[in-house]
mmCIF file of C-alpha atoms in Angstrom:
data_model
loop_
_atom_site.group_PDB
_atom_site.id
_atom_site.type_symbol
_atom_site.label_atom_id
_atom_site.label_comp_id
_atom_site.label_asym_id
_atom_site.label_seq_id
_atom_site.Cartn_x
_atom_site.Cartn_y
_atom_site.Cartn_z
ATOM 1 C CA UNK A 1119 63.696 10.771 54.843
ATOM 2 C CA UNK A 1120 64.247 7.033 55.326
ATOM 3 C CA UNK A 1121 66.381 4.920 53.029
ATOM 4 C CA UNK A 1122 63.416 3.321 51.265
ATOM 5 C CA UNK A 1123 62.125 6.778 50.312
ATOM 6 C CA UNK A 1124 65.584 7.744 49.114
ATOM 7 C CA UNK A 1125 65.915 4.618 46.957
ATOM 8 C CA UNK A 1126 62.495 5.238 45.446
ATOM 9 C CA UNK A 1127 63.286 8.916 44.810
ATOM 10 C CA UNK A 1128 66.575 8.158 43.030
ATOM 11 C CA UNK A 1129 65.071 5.381 40.909
ATOM 12 C CA UNK A 1130 62.169 7.558 39.817
ATOM 13 C CA UNK A 1131 64.456 10.512 39.200
ATOM 14 C CA UNK A 1132 66.481 8.447 36.749
ATOM 15 C CA UNK A 1133 63.328 7.554 34.808
ATOM 16 C CA UNK A 1134 62.373 11.218 34.473
ATOM 17 C CA UNK A 1135 65.890 12.636 33.997
ATOM 18 C CA UNK A 1136 67.200 10.371 31.248
ATOM 19 C CA UNK A 1137 64.584 11.327 28.599
ATOM 20 C CA UNK A 1138 65.273 14.995 29.367
ATOM 21 C CA UNK A 1139 69.000 14.321 29.022
ATOM 22 C CA UNK A 1140 68.661 12.567 25.668
ATOM 23 C CA UNK A 1141 66.281 15.143 24.164
ATOM 24 C CA UNK A 1142 68.325 18.082 25.460
ATOM 25 C CA UNK A 1143 71.423 16.557 23.831
ATOM 26 C CA UNK A 1144 69.329 16.249 20.669
ATOM 27 C CA UNK A 1145 68.631 19.968 20.803
ATOM 28 C CA UNK A 1146 72.299 20.644 21.489
ATOM 29 C CA UNK A 1147 73.438 19.004 18.238
ATOM 30 C CA UNK A 1148 71.018 21.070 16.172
ATOM 31 C CA UNK A 1149 71.664 24.370 17.897
ATOM 32 C CA UNK A 1150 75.425 23.871 17.967
ATOM 33 C CA UNK A 1151 75.252 23.640 14.190
ATOM 34 C CA UNK A 1152 73.342 26.941 14.045
ATOM 35 C CA UNK A 1153 69.746 25.733 13.627
ATOM 36 C CA UNK A 1154 67.216 26.404 16.376
ATOM 37 C CA UNK A 1155 65.134 23.292 16.947
ATOM 38 C CA UNK A 1156 61.997 23.914 18.985
ATOM 39 C CA UNK A 1157 60.317 21.000 17.207
ATOM 40 C CA UNK A 1158 61.653 18.589 19.844
ATOM 41 C CA UNK A 1159 58.176 18.062 21.283
ATOM 42 C CA UNK A 1160 56.724 17.082 17.906
ATOM 43 C CA UNK A 1161 59.680 14.842 17.085
ATOM 44 C CA UNK A 1162 59.332 13.084 20.445
ATOM 45 C CA UNK A 1163 55.646 12.453 19.734
ATOM 46 C CA UNK A 1164 56.398 10.987 16.319
ATOM 47 C CA UNK A 1165 59.178 8.765 17.663
ATOM 48 C CA UNK A 1166 57.095 7.572 20.597
ATOM 49 C CA UNK A 1167 54.178 6.818 18.289
ATOM 50 C CA UNK A 1168 56.135 4.776 15.773
ATOM 51 C CA UNK A 1169 57.922 2.848 18.535
ATOM 52 C CA UNK A 1170 54.814 2.058 20.589
ATOM 53 C CA UNK A 1171 52.775 1.208 17.487
ATOM 54 C CA UNK A 1172 55.462 -1.253 16.420
ATOM 55 C CA UNK A 1173 55.376 -2.833 19.889
ATOM 56 C CA UNK A 1174 51.576 -2.963 19.859
ATOM 57 C CA UNK A 1175 51.419 -4.679 16.471
ATOM 58 C CA UNK A 1176 54.081 -7.248 17.392
ATOM 59 C CA UNK A 1177 52.587 -8.028 20.791
ATOM 60 C CA UNK A 1178 49.111 -8.306 19.306
ATOM 61 C CA UNK A 1179 50.073 -10.441 16.322
ATOM 62 C CA UNK A 1180 52.694 -12.624 17.952
ATOM 63 C CA UNK A 1181 55.808 -11.109 16.393
ATOM 64 C CA UNK A 1182 58.963 -10.024 18.183
ATOM 65 C CA UNK A 1183 59.054 -9.995 21.974
ATOM 66 C CA UNK A 1184 61.405 -9.146 24.818
ATOM 67 C CA UNK A 1185 64.556 -7.162 24.177
ATOM 68 C CA UNK A 1186 64.650 -7.796 20.400
ATOM 69 C CA UNK A 1187 61.294 -6.000 20.273
ATOM 70 C CA UNK A 1188 62.622 -3.168 22.454
ATOM 71 C CA UNK A 1189 65.724 -2.670 20.318
ATOM 72 C CA UNK A 1190 63.708 -2.780 17.094
ATOM 73 C CA UNK A 1191 61.206 -0.272 18.496
ATOM 74 C CA UNK A 1192 64.023 2.060 19.512
ATOM 75 C CA UNK A 1193 65.541 1.824 16.047
ATOM 76 C CA UNK A 1194 62.197 2.657 14.435
ATOM 77 C CA UNK A 1195 61.661 5.612 16.796
ATOM 78 C CA UNK A 1196 65.154 6.871 15.972
ATOM 79 C CA UNK A 1197 64.631 6.666 12.208
ATOM 80 C CA UNK A 1198 61.174 8.253 12.491
ATOM 81 C CA UNK A 1199 62.604 11.185 14.436
ATOM 82 C CA UNK A 1200 65.334 11.642 11.860
ATOM 83 C CA UNK A 1201 62.868 11.625 8.952
ATOM 84 C CA UNK A 1202 60.542 14.075 10.701
ATOM 85 C CA UNK A 1203 63.451 16.408 11.526
ATOM 86 C CA UNK A 1204 64.364 16.403 7.842
ATOM 87 C CA UNK A 1205 61.335 18.630 7.188
ATOM 88 C CA UNK A 1206 62.697 21.167 9.670
ATOM 89 C CA UNK A 1207 66.156 20.947 8.129
ATOM 90 C CA UNK A 1208 64.811 21.494 4.617
ATOM 91 C CA UNK A 1209 62.686 24.480 5.648
ATOM 92 C CA UNK A 1210 65.432 26.059 7.752
ATOM 93 C CA UNK A 1211 68.484 25.384 5.591
ATOM 94 C CA UNK A 1212 67.249 25.121 2.009
ATOM 95 C CA UNK A 1213 64.324 27.555 2.196
ATOM 96 C CA UNK A 1214 65.830 29.877 4.841
ATOM 97 C CA UNK A 1215 62.452 29.807 6.604
ATOM 98 C CA UNK A 1216 61.937 31.183 10.082
ATOM 99 C CA UNK A 1217 63.146 28.331 12.277
ATOM 100 C CA UNK A 1218 60.730 29.115 15.096
ATOM 101 C CA UNK A 1219 57.742 28.980 12.767
ATOM 102 C CA UNK A 1220 58.994 25.763 11.162
ATOM 103 C CA UNK A 1221 59.451 24.100 14.552
ATOM 104 C CA UNK A 1222 56.061 25.303 15.771
ATOM 105 C CA UNK A 1223 54.380 23.889 12.670
ATOM 106 C CA UNK A 1224 55.955 20.486 13.289
ATOM 107 C CA UNK A 1225 54.862 20.584 16.935
ATOM 108 C CA UNK A 1226 51.261 21.313 15.922
ATOM 109 C CA UNK A 1227 51.183 18.734 13.134
ATOM 110 C CA UNK A 1228 52.607 15.789 15.102
ATOM 111 C CA UNK A 1229 49.786 15.061 17.605
ATOM 112 C CA UNK A 1230 47.072 15.498 14.958
ATOM 113 C CA UNK A 1231 48.886 13.153 12.588
ATOM 114 C CA UNK A 1232 49.475 10.590 15.342
ATOM 115 C CA UNK A 1233 45.814 10.544 16.417
ATOM 116 C CA UNK A 1234 44.629 10.219 12.814
ATOM 117 C CA UNK A 1235 47.150 7.463 12.057
ATOM 118 C CA UNK A 1236 46.371 5.514 15.240
ATOM 119 C CA UNK A 1237 42.653 5.581 14.532
ATOM 120 C CA UNK A 1238 43.276 4.501 10.947
ATOM 121 C CA UNK A 1239 45.552 1.594 11.874
ATOM 122 C CA UNK A 1240 44.140 0.196 15.131
ATOM 123 C CA UNK A 1241 40.745 1.904 15.386
ATOM 124 C CA UNK A 1242 41.428 4.015 18.499
ATOM 125 C CA UNK A 1243 43.828 6.850 19.228
ATOM 126 C CA UNK A 1244 45.384 5.175 22.293
ATOM 127 C CA UNK A 1245 48.243 2.866 21.409
ATOM 128 C CA UNK A 1246 48.491 0.154 24.062
ATOM 129 C CA UNK A 1247 51.539 -2.017 24.651
ATOM 130 C CA UNK A 1248 52.800 -4.412 27.298
ATOM 131 C CA UNK A 1249 55.719 -3.212 29.379
ATOM 132 C CA UNK A 1250 57.909 -6.269 29.852
ATOM 133 C CA UNK A 1251 61.208 -4.395 29.938
ATOM 134 C CA UNK A 1252 61.686 -3.637 33.644
ATOM 135 C CA UNK A 1253 64.956 -5.004 35.017
ATOM 136 C CA UNK A 1254 64.335 -6.183 38.565
ATOM 137 C CA UNK A 1255 68.043 -6.373 39.327
ATOM 138 C CA UNK A 1256 71.141 -6.118 37.142
ATOM 139 C CA UNK A 1257 73.277 -9.225 37.745
ATOM 140 C CA UNK A 1258 76.155 -8.568 40.186
ATOM 141 C CA UNK A 1259 75.733 -4.776 40.086
ATOM 142 C CA UNK A 1260 72.308 -4.978 41.682
ATOM 143 C CA UNK A 1261 73.853 -6.675 44.739
ATOM 144 C CA UNK A 1262 76.201 -3.782 45.546
ATOM 145 C CA UNK A 1263 75.169 -2.212 48.869
ATOM 146 C CA UNK A 1264 73.251 1.086 48.571
ATOM 147 C CA UNK A 1265 74.451 1.951 45.043
ATOM 148 C CA UNK A 1266 73.126 -1.300 43.641
ATOM 149 C CA UNK A 1267 69.656 -0.701 44.987
ATOM 150 C CA UNK A 1268 69.647 2.927 43.827
ATOM 151 C CA UNK A 1269 70.859 2.499 40.266
ATOM 152 C CA UNK A 1270 70.746 -1.176 39.328
ATOM 153 C CA UNK A 1271 67.386 -2.377 40.640
ATOM 154 C CA UNK A 1272 63.927 -1.673 39.183
ATOM 155 C CA UNK A 1273 65.606 0.005 36.237
ATOM 156 C CA UNK A 1274 65.244 0.113 32.478
ATOM 157 C CA UNK A 1275 67.857 -0.468 29.819
ATOM 158 C CA UNK A 1276 66.970 2.954 28.404
ATOM 159 C CA UNK A 1277 68.415 4.576 31.547
ATOM 160 C CA UNK A 1278 71.868 3.198 30.847
ATOM 161 C CA UNK A 1279 71.473 3.956 27.152
ATOM 162 C CA UNK A 1280 70.878 7.615 28.029
ATOM 163 C CA UNK A 1281 74.178 7.879 29.876
ATOM 164 C CA UNK A 1282 75.946 6.096 27.013
ATOM 165 C CA UNK A 1283 74.517 8.696 24.629
ATOM 166 C CA UNK A 1284 75.868 11.441 26.908
ATOM 167 C CA UNK A 1285 79.377 9.971 26.817
ATOM 168 C CA UNK A 1286 79.313 9.505 23.046
ATOM 169 C CA UNK A 1287 77.910 13.014 22.488
ATOM 170 C CA UNK A 1288 80.654 14.566 24.629
ATOM 171 C CA UNK A 1289 83.327 12.653 22.755
ATOM 172 C CA UNK A 1290 81.901 13.507 19.323
ATOM 173 C CA UNK A 1291 81.456 17.193 20.152
ATOM 174 C CA UNK A 1292 84.892 17.832 21.634
ATOM 175 C CA UNK A 1293 87.198 15.065 20.415
ATOM 176 C CA UNK A 1294 86.370 14.564 16.730
ATOM 177 C CA UNK A 1295 86.800 16.651 13.567
ATOM 178 C CA UNK A 1296 83.040 16.464 13.006
ATOM 179 C CA UNK A 1297 82.394 17.985 16.426
ATOM 180 C CA UNK A 1298 84.799 20.832 15.697
ATOM 181 C CA UNK A 1299 83.105 21.509 12.374
ATOM 182 C CA UNK A 1300 79.672 21.343 13.986
ATOM 183 C CA UNK A 1301 80.611 23.951 16.578
ATOM 184 C CA UNK A 1302 82.299 26.064 13.949
ATOM 185 C CA UNK A 1303 79.198 26.008 11.717
ATOM 186 C CA UNK A 1304 77.145 27.329 14.605
ATOM 187 C CA UNK A 1305 79.594 29.899 15.952
ATOM 188 C CA UNK A 1306 81.296 31.194 12.826
ATOM 189 C CA UNK A 1307 79.767 29.861 9.586
ATOM 190 C CA UNK A 1308 81.713 32.312 7.415
ATOM 191 C CA UNK A 1309 85.040 31.011 8.697
ATOM 192 C CA UNK A 1310 83.824 27.444 8.272
ATOM 193 C CA UNK A 1311 82.867 28.146 4.676
ATOM 194 C CA UNK A 1312 86.191 29.869 4.045
ATOM 195 C CA UNK A 1313 87.952 26.702 5.226
ATOM 196 C CA UNK A 1314 86.189 24.774 2.459
ATOM 197 C CA UNK A 1315 83.722 22.999 4.762
ATOM 198 C CA UNK A 1316 80.087 22.833 3.698
ATOM 199 C CA UNK A 1317 78.074 24.667 6.351
ATOM 200 C CA UNK A 1318 74.901 23.378 4.717
ATOM 201 C CA UNK A 1319 75.909 19.727 5.076
ATOM 202 C CA UNK A 1320 77.095 20.184 8.645
ATOM 203 C CA UNK A 1321 73.803 21.808 9.605
ATOM 204 C CA UNK A 1322 71.848 19.031 7.919
ATOM 205 C CA UNK A 1323 73.861 16.509 9.935
ATOM 206 C CA UNK A 1324 73.236 18.421 13.164
ATOM 207 C CA UNK A 1325 69.479 18.570 12.631
ATOM 208 C CA UNK A 1326 69.240 14.911 11.596
ATOM 209 C CA UNK A 1327 71.201 13.776 14.653
ATOM 210 C CA UNK A 1328 68.902 15.973 16.720
ATOM 211 C CA UNK A 1329 65.848 14.309 15.181
ATOM 212 C CA UNK A 1330 67.229 10.808 15.742
ATOM 213 C CA UNK A 1331 67.906 11.426 19.429
ATOM 214 C CA UNK A 1332 64.621 13.269 20.023
ATOM 215 C CA UNK A 1333 62.647 10.449 18.405
ATOM 216 C CA UNK A 1334 64.470 7.927 20.575
ATOM 217 C CA UNK A 1335 63.928 10.162 23.599
ATOM 218 C CA UNK A 1336 60.190 10.108 23.004
ATOM 219 C CA UNK A 1337 60.081 6.331 23.284
ATOM 220 C CA UNK A 1338 62.487 6.313 26.236
ATOM 221 C CA UNK A 1339 60.114 8.653 28.058
ATOM 222 C CA UNK A 1340 56.944 6.656 27.336
ATOM 223 C CA UNK A 1341 58.076 3.128 28.216
ATOM 224 C CA UNK A 1342 58.649 3.549 31.991
ATOM 225 C CA UNK A 1343 55.678 5.833 32.744
ATOM 226 C CA UNK A 1344 52.693 4.293 30.948
ATOM 227 C CA UNK A 1345 51.421 1.409 28.835
ATOM 228 C CA UNK A 1346 49.190 3.655 26.720
ATOM 229 C CA UNK A 1347 50.490 6.281 24.320
ATOM 230 C CA UNK A 1348 47.941 9.013 23.633
ATOM 231 C CA UNK A 1349 49.803 11.429 21.340
ATOM 232 C CA UNK A 1350 51.315 13.262 24.293
ATOM 233 C CA UNK A 1351 54.741 13.467 25.948
ATOM 234 C CA UNK A 1352 53.710 15.855 28.746
ATOM 235 C CA UNK A 1353 55.614 18.842 27.396
ATOM 236 C CA UNK A 1354 58.960 17.099 27.735
ATOM 237 C CA UNK A 1355 60.199 18.535 24.447
ATOM 238 C CA UNK A 1356 59.741 22.070 25.747
ATOM 239 C CA UNK A 1357 61.161 21.163 29.145
ATOM 240 C CA UNK A 1358 64.211 19.729 27.363
ATOM 241 C CA UNK A 1359 64.757 23.125 25.734
ATOM 242 C CA UNK A 1360 64.847 24.665 29.218
ATOM 243 C CA UNK A 1361 67.338 21.975 30.255
ATOM 244 C CA UNK A 1362 69.444 22.789 27.188
ATOM 245 C CA UNK A 1363 69.496 26.517 27.925
ATOM 246 C CA UNK A 1364 70.180 26.019 31.629
ATOM 247 C CA UNK A 1365 72.954 23.604 30.649
ATOM 248 C CA UNK A 1366 74.482 26.262 28.363
ATOM 249 C CA UNK A 1367 74.672 23.876 25.408
ATOM 250 C CA UNK A 1368 77.383 21.787 27.117
ATOM 251 C CA UNK A 1369 76.930 18.039 27.772
ATOM 252 C CA UNK A 1370 78.216 17.986 31.354
ATOM 253 C CA UNK A 1371 76.032 20.917 32.395
ATOM 254 C CA UNK A 1372 73.075 19.464 30.520
ATOM 255 C CA UNK A 1373 73.449 16.340 32.683
ATOM 256 C CA UNK A 1374 73.322 18.412 35.873
ATOM 257 C CA UNK A 1375 70.353 20.370 34.574
ATOM 258 C CA UNK A 1376 68.494 17.195 33.528
ATOM 259 C CA UNK A 1377 68.999 15.656 36.968
ATOM 260 C CA UNK A 1378 67.711 18.826 38.626
ATOM 261 C CA UNK A 1379 64.569 19.016 36.506
ATOM 262 C CA UNK A 1380 64.133 15.255 36.771
ATOM 263 C CA UNK A 1381 64.161 15.532 40.551
ATOM 264 C CA UNK A 1382 61.487 18.238 40.458
ATOM 265 C CA UNK A 1383 59.389 16.184 38.049
ATOM 266 C CA UNK A 1384 59.741 13.138 40.306
ATOM 267 C CA UNK A 1385 58.554 15.066 43.340
ATOM 268 C CA UNK A 1386 55.656 16.423 41.293
ATOM 269 C CA UNK A 1387 54.543 13.042 39.961
ATOM 270 C CA UNK A 1388 55.423 10.682 42.811
ATOM 271 C CA UNK A 1389 55.256 12.724 46.010
ATOM 272 C CA UNK A 1390 52.418 10.552 47.367
ATOM 273 C CA UNK A 1391 54.714 7.522 47.222
ATOM 274 C CA UNK A 1392 57.439 9.279 49.222
ATOM 275 C CA UNK A 1393 56.489 9.352 52.878
ATOM 276 C CA UNK A 1394 58.573 12.430 53.655
ATOM 277 C CA UNK A 1395 56.806 14.649 51.119
ATOM 278 C CA UNK A 1396 53.398 13.098 51.744
ATOM 279 C CA UNK A 1397 53.626 13.897 55.462
ATOM 280 C CA UNK A 1398 54.249 17.574 54.747
ATOM 281 C CA UNK A 1399 50.548 17.915 53.868
ATOM 282 C CA UNK A 1400 51.286 20.373 51.080
ATOM 283 C CA UNK A 1401 48.394 20.731 48.585
ATOM 284 C CA UNK A 1402 48.731 18.540 45.498
ATOM 285 C CA UNK A 1403 48.606 21.498 43.128
ATOM 286 C CA UNK A 1404 51.794 22.923 44.676
ATOM 287 C CA UNK A 1405 53.724 19.780 43.809
ATOM 288 C CA UNK A 1406 52.260 19.751 40.306
ATOM 289 C CA UNK A 1407 53.357 23.278 39.434
ATOM 290 C CA UNK A 1408 56.851 23.053 40.957
ATOM 291 C CA UNK A 1409 58.622 21.893 37.741
ATOM 292 C CA UNK A 1410 57.034 24.621 35.630
ATOM 293 C CA UNK A 1411 57.603 27.447 38.115
ATOM 294 C CA UNK A 1412 61.204 26.277 38.472
ATOM 295 C CA UNK A 1413 61.534 26.277 34.676
ATOM 296 C CA UNK A 1414 60.449 29.917 34.467
ATOM 297 C CA UNK A 1415 62.779 30.968 37.277
ATOM 298 C CA UNK A 1416 65.733 29.094 35.805
ATOM 299 C CA UNK A 1417 65.160 30.556 32.340
ATOM 300 C CA UNK A 1418 64.999 34.088 33.717
ATOM 301 C CA UNK A 1419 68.217 33.591 35.668
ATOM 302 C CA UNK A 1420 70.121 31.707 32.978
ATOM 303 C CA UNK A 1421 69.048 34.029 30.145
ATOM 304 C CA UNK A 1422 71.113 36.802 31.715
ATOM 305 C CA UNK A 1423 74.228 34.641 31.950
ATOM 306 C CA UNK A 1424 73.966 32.135 29.110
ATOM 307 C CA UNK A 1425 74.898 32.706 25.523
ATOM 308 C CA UNK A 1426 74.195 30.164 22.856
ATOM 309 C CA UNK A 1427 76.153 29.704 19.641
ATOM 310 C CA UNK A 1428 76.809 33.116 18.129
ATOM 311 C CA UNK A 1429 75.242 32.258 14.788
ATOM 312 C CA UNK A 1430 72.235 30.516 16.283
ATOM 313 C CA UNK A 1431 69.355 30.735 13.841
ATOM 314 C CA UNK A 1432 71.440 32.622 11.300
ATOM 315 C CA UNK A 1433 70.642 31.539 7.722
ATOM 316 C CA UNK A 1434 73.635 30.656 5.594
ATOM 317 C CA UNK A 1435 73.140 30.285 1.870
ATOM 318 C CA UNK A 1436 76.465 31.254 0.376
ATOM 319 C CA UNK A 1437 76.238 29.253 -2.815
ATOM 320 C CA UNK A 1438 74.292 26.663 -0.733
ATOM 321 C CA UNK A 1439 77.583 24.966 0.018
#
C-alpha cells in the first residue's frame, strides 16, 4: 500500500469512526445509568433531520452560513436528540415499560416522522444542503510531515469534536461525583437509593445525555458522507450498539472498537478509491458485507466475555425517588 492510499484510508476512517464513537458514548451514558437504549438509530435520524433541515432553510433563504450555521445546526441536533430521548426515559423510568420495546418504537417512528415532516415543510422527503465545512488544511498542524496529512488535512471540525467528547466523557464518568452516581445507579441502584441519591433523576440524566450525543452523532455522520439526507443513517445506531458492547461500556475501549469498525466501514465504502484493495479483484459484495459479518463475529465473541452494568434494564420505582 503506497502512502497516498494510506493517507486516504486514515482520513476516511476518521470520518466513519467518529460518529460511531460519539453515538456509542451516548449509549454508554444511558446504559451505565441502568437504562438500555436501543433507540440510538431513531435518535440519530431525528438529530440529523433537524440539523440538515436547519441548514437547508438557512442556505435557501440566505440566513446563517459557514461555521455559525454548522454550530447552530449541531446545537439543534443535540437538543432534538435530547427531546426525543425524553420519550424513552419517560416510558422506561416513569412507566417501567419494556425498554427494548420502547426503543424499537422510537426507531420505527423516527424515519416515518422525518419523511412526513420533510414533505410537509419543503415538499420532498430529501433534505438537501451545501457542504461548505471541509477543512482543506488546519493551520500549522496540517504542515506537520505525515501526521499532518493524515489527521489535519481534508478533515471536518466534527472529527475533532468527537475526540473532545471522548475526553470529556471519560473525565465525567470516572473523575466526577456525577459519574460515580451514574455508575452506581446502573450497577447497584438499591445502594444508591440507600445513600439518599435519586436513582430516578440519575437515570433521567443518563438517558438525556445519551439522546443529546446521539442526536449530535446523527448530524456528524451525515455531513461528511452526503449532501442529501433521506431519513436514513445506514444502521449506524445499531452498529454503535455493537461498538458499545465490544468496548465493554468503557470509553477507552469504545474508542478502539470505533476505530476498528470505522476501518471496516471505510474499506467497505471506499475500497475502489484505494488502489491496494481495488487491485485484489475481490467482488464488491464481499467488501459490502465485511462490516456486518465482523459485527456478528465480534458480538458472539464479546458476549461470552463482556458484562454490562449489573442492573442494566432493571426497573427501579422505590417511591419514584
